[in-house]
mmCIF file of C-alpha atoms and ligand atoms in Angstrom:
data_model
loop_
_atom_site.group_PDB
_atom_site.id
_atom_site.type_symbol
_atom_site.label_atom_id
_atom_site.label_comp_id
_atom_site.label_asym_id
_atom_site.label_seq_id
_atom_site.Cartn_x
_atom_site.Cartn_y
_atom_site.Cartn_z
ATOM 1 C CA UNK A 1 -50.921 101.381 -6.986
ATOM 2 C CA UNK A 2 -49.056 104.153 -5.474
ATOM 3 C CA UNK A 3 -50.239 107.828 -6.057
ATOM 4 C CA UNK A 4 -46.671 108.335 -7.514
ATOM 5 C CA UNK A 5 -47.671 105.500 -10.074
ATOM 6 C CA UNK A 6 -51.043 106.805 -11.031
ATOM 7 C CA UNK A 7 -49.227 110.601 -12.099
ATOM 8 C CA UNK A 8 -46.343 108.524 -14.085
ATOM 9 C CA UNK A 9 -48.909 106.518 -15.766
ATOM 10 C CA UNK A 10 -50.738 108.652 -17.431
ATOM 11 C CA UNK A 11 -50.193 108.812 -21.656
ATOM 12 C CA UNK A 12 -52.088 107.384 -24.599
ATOM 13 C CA UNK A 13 -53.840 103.972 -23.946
ATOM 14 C CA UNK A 14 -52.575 100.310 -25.104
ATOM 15 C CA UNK A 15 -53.832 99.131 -27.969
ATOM 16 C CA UNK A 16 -57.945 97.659 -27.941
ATOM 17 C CA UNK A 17 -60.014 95.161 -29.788
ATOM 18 C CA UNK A 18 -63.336 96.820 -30.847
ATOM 19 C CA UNK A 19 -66.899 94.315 -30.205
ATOM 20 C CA UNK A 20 -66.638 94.679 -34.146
ATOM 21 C CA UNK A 21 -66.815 90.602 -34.194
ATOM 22 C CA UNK A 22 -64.824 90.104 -37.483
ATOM 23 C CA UNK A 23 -61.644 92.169 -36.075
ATOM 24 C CA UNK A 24 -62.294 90.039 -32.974
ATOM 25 C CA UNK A 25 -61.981 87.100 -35.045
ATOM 26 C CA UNK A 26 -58.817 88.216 -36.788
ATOM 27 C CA UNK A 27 -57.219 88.884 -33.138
ATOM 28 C CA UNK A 28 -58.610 85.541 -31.910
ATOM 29 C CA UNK A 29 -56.713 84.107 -35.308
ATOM 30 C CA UNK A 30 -53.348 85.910 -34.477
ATOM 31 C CA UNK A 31 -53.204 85.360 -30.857
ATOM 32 C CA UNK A 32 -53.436 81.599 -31.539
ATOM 33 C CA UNK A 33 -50.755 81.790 -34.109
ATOM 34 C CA UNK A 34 -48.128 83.954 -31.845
ATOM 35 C CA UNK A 35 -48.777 81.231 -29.614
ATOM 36 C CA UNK A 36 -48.160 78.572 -32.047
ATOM 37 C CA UNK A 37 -45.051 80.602 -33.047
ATOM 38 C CA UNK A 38 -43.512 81.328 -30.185
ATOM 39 C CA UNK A 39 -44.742 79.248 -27.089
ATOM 40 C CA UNK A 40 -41.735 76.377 -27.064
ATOM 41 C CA UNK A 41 -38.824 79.085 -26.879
ATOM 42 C CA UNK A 42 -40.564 80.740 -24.333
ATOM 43 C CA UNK A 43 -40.882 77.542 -22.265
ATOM 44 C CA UNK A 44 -37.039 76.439 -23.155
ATOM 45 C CA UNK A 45 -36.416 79.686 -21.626
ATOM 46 C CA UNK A 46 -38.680 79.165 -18.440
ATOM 47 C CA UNK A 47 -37.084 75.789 -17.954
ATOM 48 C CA UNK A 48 -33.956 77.017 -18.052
ATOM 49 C CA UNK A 49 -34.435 79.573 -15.486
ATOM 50 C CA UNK A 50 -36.295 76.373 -13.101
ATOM 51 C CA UNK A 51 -39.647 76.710 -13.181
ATOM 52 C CA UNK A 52 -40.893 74.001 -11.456
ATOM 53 C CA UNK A 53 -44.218 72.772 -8.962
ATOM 54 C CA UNK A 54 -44.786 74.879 -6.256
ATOM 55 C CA UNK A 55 -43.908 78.420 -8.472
ATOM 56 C CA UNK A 56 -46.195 81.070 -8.250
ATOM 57 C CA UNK A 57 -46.381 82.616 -11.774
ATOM 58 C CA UNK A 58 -47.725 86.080 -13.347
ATOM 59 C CA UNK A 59 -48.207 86.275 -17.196
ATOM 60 C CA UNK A 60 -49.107 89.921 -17.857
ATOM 61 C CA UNK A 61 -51.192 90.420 -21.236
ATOM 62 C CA UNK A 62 -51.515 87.067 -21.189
ATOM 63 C CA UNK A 63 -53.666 86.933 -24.959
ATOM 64 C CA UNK A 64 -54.741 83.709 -25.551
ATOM 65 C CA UNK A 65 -52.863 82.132 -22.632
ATOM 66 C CA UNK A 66 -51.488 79.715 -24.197
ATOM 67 C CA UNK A 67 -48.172 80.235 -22.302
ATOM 68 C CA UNK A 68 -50.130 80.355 -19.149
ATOM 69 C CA UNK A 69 -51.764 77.198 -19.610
ATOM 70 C CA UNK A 70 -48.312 76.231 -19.947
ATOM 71 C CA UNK A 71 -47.058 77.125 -16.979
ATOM 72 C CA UNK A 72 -50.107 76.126 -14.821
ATOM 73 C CA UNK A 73 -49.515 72.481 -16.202
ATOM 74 C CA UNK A 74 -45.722 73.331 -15.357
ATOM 75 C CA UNK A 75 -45.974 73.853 -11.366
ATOM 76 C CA UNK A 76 -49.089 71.826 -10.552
ATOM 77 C CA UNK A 77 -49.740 70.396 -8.621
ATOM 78 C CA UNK A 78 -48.584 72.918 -5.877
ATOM 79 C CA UNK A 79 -47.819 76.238 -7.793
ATOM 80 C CA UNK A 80 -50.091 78.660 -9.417
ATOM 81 C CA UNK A 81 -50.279 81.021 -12.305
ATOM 82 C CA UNK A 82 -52.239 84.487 -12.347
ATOM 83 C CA UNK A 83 -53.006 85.306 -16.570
ATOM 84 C CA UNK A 84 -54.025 88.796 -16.610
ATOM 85 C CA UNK A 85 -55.219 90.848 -20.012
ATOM 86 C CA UNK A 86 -57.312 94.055 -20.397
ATOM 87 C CA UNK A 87 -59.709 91.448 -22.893
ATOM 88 C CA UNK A 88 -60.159 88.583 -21.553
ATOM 89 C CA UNK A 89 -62.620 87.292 -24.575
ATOM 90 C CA UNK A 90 -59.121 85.138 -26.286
ATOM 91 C CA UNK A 91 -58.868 82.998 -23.559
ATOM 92 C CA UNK A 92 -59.786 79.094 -22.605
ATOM 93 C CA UNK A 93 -60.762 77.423 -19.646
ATOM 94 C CA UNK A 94 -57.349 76.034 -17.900
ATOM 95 C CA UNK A 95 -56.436 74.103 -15.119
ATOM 96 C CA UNK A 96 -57.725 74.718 -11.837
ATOM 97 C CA UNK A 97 -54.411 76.524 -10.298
ATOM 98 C CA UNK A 98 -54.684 79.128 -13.057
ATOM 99 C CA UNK A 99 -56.922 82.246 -12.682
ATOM 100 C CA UNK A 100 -57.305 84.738 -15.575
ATOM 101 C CA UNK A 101 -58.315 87.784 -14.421
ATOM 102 C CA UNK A 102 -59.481 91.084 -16.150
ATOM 103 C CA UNK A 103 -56.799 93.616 -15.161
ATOM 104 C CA UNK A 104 -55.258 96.529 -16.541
ATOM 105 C CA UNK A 105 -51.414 96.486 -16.082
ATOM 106 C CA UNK A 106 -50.812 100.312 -16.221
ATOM 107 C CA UNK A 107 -53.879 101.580 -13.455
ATOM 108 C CA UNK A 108 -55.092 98.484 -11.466
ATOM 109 C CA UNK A 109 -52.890 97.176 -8.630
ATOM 110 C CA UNK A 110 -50.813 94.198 -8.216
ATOM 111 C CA UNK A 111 -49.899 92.238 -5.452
ATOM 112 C CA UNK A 112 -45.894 93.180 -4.454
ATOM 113 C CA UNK A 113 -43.510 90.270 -3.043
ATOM 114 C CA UNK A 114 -45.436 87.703 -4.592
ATOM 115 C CA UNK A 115 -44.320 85.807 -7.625
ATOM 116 C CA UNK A 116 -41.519 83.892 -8.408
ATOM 117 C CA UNK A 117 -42.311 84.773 -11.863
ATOM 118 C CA UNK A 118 -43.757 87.484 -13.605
ATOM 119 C CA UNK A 119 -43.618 86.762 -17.541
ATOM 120 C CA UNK A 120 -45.158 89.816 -20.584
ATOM 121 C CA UNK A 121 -44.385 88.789 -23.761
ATOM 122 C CA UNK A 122 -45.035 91.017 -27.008
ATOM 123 C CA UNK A 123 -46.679 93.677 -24.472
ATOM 124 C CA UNK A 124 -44.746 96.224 -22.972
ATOM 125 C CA UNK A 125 -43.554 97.571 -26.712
ATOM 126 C CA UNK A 126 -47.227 97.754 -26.781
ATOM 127 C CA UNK A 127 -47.696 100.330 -23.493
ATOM 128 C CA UNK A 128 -46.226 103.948 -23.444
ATOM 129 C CA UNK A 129 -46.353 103.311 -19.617
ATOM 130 C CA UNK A 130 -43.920 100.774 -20.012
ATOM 131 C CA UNK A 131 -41.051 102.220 -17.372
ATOM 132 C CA UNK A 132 -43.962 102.129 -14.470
ATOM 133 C CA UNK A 133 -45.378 99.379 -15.622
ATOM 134 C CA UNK A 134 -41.753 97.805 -14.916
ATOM 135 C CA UNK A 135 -41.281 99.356 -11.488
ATOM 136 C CA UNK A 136 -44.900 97.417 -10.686
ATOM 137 C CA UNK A 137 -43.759 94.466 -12.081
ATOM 138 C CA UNK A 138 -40.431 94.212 -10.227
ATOM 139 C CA UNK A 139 -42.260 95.030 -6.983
ATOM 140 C CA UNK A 140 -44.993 92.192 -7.855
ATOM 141 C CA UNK A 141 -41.724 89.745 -7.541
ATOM 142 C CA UNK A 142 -40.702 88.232 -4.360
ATOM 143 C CA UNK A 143 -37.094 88.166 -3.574
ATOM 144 C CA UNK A 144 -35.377 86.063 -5.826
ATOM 145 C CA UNK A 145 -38.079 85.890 -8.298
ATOM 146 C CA UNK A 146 -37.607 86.054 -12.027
ATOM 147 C CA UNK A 147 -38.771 88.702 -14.386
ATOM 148 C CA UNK A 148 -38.874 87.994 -18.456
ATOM 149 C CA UNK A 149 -39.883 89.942 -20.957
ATOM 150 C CA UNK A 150 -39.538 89.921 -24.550
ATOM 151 C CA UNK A 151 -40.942 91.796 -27.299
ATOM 152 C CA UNK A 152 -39.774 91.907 -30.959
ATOM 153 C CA UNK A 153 -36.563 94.344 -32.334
ATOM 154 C CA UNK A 154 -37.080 95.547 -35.648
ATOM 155 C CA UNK A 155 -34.234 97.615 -37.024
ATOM 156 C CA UNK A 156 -32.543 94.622 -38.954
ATOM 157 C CA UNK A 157 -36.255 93.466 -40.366
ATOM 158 C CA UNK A 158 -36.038 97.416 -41.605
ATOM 159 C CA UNK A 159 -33.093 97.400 -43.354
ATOM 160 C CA UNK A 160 -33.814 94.563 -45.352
ATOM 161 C CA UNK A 161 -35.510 94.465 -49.476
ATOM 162 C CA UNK A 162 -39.203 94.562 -49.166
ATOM 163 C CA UNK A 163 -41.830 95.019 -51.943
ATOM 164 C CA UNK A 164 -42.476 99.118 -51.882
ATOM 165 C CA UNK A 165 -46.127 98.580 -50.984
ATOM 166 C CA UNK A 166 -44.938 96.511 -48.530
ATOM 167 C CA UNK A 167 -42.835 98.739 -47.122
ATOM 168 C CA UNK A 168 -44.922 101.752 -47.141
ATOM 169 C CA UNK A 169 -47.818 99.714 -45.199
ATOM 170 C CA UNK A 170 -45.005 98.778 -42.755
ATOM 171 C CA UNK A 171 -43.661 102.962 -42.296
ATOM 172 C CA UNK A 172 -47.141 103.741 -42.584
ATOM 173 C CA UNK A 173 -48.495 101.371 -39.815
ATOM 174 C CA UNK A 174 -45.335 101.990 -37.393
ATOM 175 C CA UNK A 175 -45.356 105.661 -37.123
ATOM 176 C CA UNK A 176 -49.957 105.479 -36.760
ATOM 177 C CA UNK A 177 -49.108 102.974 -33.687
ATOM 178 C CA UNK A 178 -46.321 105.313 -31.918
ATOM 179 C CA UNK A 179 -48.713 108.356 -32.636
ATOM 180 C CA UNK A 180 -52.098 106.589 -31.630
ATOM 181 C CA UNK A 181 -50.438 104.225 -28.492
ATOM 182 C CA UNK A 182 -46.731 105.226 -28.070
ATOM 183 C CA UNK A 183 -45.413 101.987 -29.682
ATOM 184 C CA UNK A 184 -42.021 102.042 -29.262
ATOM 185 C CA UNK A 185 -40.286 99.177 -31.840
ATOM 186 C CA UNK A 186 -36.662 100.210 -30.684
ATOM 187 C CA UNK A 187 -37.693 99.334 -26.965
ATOM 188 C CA UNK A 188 -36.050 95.626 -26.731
ATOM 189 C CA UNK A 189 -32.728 97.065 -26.992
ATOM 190 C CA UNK A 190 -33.316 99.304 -23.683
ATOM 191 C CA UNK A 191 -34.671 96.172 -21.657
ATOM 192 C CA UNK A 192 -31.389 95.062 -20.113
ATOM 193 C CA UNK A 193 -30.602 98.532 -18.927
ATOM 194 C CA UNK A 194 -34.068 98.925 -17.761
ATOM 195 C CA UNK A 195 -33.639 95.528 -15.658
ATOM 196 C CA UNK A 196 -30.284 96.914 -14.239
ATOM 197 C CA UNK A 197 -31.571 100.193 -13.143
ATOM 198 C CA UNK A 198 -34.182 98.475 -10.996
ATOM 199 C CA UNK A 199 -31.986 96.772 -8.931
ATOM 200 C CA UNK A 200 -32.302 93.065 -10.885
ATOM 201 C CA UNK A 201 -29.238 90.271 -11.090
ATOM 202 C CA UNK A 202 -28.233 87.294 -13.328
ATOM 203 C CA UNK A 203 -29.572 89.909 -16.290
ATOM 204 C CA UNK A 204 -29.236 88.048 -19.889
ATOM 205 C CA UNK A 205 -31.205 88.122 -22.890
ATOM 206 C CA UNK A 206 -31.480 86.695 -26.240
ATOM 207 C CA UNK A 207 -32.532 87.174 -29.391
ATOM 208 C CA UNK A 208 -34.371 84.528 -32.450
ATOM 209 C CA UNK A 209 -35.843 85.787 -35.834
ATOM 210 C CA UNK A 210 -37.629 82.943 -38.385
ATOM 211 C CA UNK A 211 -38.477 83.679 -41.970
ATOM 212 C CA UNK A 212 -41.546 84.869 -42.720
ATOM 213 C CA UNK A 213 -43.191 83.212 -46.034
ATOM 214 C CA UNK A 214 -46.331 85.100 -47.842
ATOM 215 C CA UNK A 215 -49.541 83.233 -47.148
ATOM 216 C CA UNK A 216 -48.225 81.255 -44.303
ATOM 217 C CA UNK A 217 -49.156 81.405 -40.564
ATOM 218 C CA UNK A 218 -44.795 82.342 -40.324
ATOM 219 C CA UNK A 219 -45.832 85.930 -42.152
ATOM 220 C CA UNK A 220 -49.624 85.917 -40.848
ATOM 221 C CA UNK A 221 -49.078 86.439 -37.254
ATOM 222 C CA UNK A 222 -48.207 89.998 -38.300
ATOM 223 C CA UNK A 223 -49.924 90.485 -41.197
ATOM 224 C CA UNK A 224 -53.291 89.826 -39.062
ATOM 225 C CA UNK A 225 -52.198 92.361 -36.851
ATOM 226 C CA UNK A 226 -52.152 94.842 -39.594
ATOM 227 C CA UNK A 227 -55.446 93.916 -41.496
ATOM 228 C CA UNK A 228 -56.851 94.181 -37.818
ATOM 229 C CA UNK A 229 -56.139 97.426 -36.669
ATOM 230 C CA UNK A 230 -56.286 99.212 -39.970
ATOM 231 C CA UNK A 231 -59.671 99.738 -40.618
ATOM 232 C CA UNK A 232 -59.146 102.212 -37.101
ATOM 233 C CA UNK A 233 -56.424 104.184 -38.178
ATOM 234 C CA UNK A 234 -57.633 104.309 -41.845
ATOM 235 C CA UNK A 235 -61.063 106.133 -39.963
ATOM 236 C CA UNK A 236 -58.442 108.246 -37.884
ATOM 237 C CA UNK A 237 -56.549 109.203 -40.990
ATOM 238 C CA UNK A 238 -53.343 107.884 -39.677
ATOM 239 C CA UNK A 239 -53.573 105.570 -42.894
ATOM 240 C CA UNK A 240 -54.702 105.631 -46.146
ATOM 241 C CA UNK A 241 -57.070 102.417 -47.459
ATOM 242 C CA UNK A 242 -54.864 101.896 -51.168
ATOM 243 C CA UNK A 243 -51.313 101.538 -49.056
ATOM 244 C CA UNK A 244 -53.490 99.204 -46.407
ATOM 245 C CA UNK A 245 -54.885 97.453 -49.404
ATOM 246 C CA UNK A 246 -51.334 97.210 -51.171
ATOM 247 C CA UNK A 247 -49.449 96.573 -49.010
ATOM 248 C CA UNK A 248 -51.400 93.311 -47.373
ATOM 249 C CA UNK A 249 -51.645 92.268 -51.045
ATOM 250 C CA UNK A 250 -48.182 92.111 -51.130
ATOM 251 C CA UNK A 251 -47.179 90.610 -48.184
ATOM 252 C CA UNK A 252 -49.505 87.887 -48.399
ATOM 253 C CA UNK A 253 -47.898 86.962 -52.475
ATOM 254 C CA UNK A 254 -46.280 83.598 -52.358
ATOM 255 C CA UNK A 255 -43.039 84.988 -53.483
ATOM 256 C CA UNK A 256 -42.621 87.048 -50.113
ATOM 257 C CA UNK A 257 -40.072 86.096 -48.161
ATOM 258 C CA UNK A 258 -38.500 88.152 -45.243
ATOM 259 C CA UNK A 259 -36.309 87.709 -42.546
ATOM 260 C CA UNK A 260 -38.733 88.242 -39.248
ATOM 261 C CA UNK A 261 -37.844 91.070 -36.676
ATOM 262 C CA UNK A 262 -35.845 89.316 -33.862
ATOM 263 C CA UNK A 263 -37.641 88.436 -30.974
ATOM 264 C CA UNK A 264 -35.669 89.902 -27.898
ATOM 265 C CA UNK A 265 -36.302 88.110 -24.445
ATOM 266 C CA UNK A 266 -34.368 89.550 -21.185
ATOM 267 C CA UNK A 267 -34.328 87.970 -18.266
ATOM 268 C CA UNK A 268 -33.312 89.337 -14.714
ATOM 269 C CA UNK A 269 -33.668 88.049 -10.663
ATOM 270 C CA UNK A 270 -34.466 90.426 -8.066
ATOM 271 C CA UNK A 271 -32.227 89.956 -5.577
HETATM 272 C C1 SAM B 301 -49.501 91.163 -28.805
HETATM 273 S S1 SAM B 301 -50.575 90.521 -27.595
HETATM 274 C C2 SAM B 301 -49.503 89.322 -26.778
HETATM 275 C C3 SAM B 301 -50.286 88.246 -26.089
HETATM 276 C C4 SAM B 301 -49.435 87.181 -25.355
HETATM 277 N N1 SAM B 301 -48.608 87.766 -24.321
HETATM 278 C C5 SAM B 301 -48.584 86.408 -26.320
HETATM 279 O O1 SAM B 301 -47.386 86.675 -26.434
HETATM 280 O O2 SAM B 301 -49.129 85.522 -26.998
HETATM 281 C C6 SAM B 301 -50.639 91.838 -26.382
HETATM 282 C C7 SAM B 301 -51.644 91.574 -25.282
HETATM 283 O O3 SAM B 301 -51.494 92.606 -24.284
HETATM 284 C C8 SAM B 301 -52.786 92.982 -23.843
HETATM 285 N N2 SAM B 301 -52.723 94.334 -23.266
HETATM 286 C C9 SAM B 301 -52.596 95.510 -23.928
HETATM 287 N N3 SAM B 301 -52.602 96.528 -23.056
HETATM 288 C C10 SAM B 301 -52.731 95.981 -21.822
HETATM 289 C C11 SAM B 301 -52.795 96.536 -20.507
HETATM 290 N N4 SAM B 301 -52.751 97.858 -20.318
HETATM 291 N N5 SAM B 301 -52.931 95.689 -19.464
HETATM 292 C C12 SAM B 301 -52.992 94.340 -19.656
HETATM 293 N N6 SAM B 301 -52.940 93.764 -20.886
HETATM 294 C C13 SAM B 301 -52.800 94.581 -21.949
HETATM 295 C C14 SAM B 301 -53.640 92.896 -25.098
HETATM 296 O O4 SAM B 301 -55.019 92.838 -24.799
HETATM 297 C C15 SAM B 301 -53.082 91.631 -25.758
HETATM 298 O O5 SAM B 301 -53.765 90.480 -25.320
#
């Protein structure tokens, strides 16, 4: 990394799992299920833009790799695929052309010229870094190479009816993760720009939402996420324990039904 990278990326750290092992286990649960969720559009999408053997591939905050196992068992038996995540305890053994490796996509370095891929899905909403994080990953490409990177939208899953406690646990949770991590839900809709301004070609993107039913793995996949890092910000006092405790009562009700935040995934070549 540049000294001109280390200065820009400065600002509030990603997100972290403690060693608590029960909110390990609810991460370990909700990685699995944004897999589950989430892993066939993401190859359609990959497919479309020809992966194939003999790619080299990054997946950046890779989770529980699910995706990269993917795309190792996509371009064997000549390509590769490099999963990287700061935790590195939600992964599984893979094939032998994919190496997971510890690394930290804001300080540690990355090789430049090298991929024909570089995939981060559901991460870079997560990192205030974000815009160097992008200028790394555009110079980890090789000419040609692809970059895609989706994370979810949420103004339309705002402005629809949700139960008040809901809601509040929702406002509540949004504004601790901007304060505490410089979340940034709006960021999707910047992405193409983003792409443009470094130079990248062939830039599309699209967007999918799915309803999300209380109790079900299609409402749970964010509903973990909550129950998981609230216990934190309740000790921070970003939170208070009766809207945590209301609000995941209410989401997980069989009568909830909401219309998920849409999933935005751009897409853009380096020339
Ligand atoms: C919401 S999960 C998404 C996981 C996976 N990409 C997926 O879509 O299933 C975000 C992941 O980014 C990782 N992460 C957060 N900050 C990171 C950083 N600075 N460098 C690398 N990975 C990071 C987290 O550990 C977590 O595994």
């Amino acid at each position: 990394m540049s000294a001109d990278d280390s200065e820009r990326a400065g600002g509030r750290a990603s997100y972290r799992v403690s060693e608590d092992p029960e909110e390990a286990r609810v991460e370990g649960r909700r990685l699995a299920l944004l897999g589950e969720l989430r892993d066939r559009r993401s190859a359609a999408t990959l497919e479309a833009l020809g992966i194939e053997d003999g790619w080299r591939c990054l997946d950046v905050g890779s989770g529980g790799g699910s995706l990269a196992r993917w795309m190792a068992e996509r371009v064997r038996p000549y390509g590769s695929v490099v999963a990287t995540d700061v935790d590195l305890r939600f992964q599984r053994e893979g094939r032998d052309n994919l190496e997971v490796r510890r690394h930290d996509i804001v300080h540690d370095a990355l090789p430049e010229n090298e991929f024909h891929l570089v995939h981060a899905r559901a991460v870079l909403q997560t990192i205030e870094q974000r815009e160097a994080v992008l200028d790394k990953l555009v110079r980890a490409l090789r000419p040609g190479g692809w970059l895609v990177v989706s994370d979810p939208e949420w103004s339309a899953f705002e402005r629809q009816p949700l139960p008040e406690a809901f809601r509040a646990l929702y406002d509540a949770m949004m504004d601790a993760a901007a304060h505490a991590h410089g979340y940034d839900r709006h960021w999707p809709v910047r992405i193409p720009a983003a792409f443009r301004a470094r130079g990248l070609v062939d830039i599309d993107c699209r967007g999918d939402s799915h309803a999300m039913h209380g109790g079900t793995d299609s409402a749970e996949w964010l509903i973990l996420a909550y129950e998981r890092s609230a216990p934190g910000l309740v000790r921070a006092g970003f939170l208070d324990q009766r809207t945590v405790d209301e609000g995941l009562r209410a989401a997980r009700k069989r009568d909830f039904l909401a219309m998920g935040p849409v999933s935005v995934c751009c897409w853009g070549r380096k020339p």
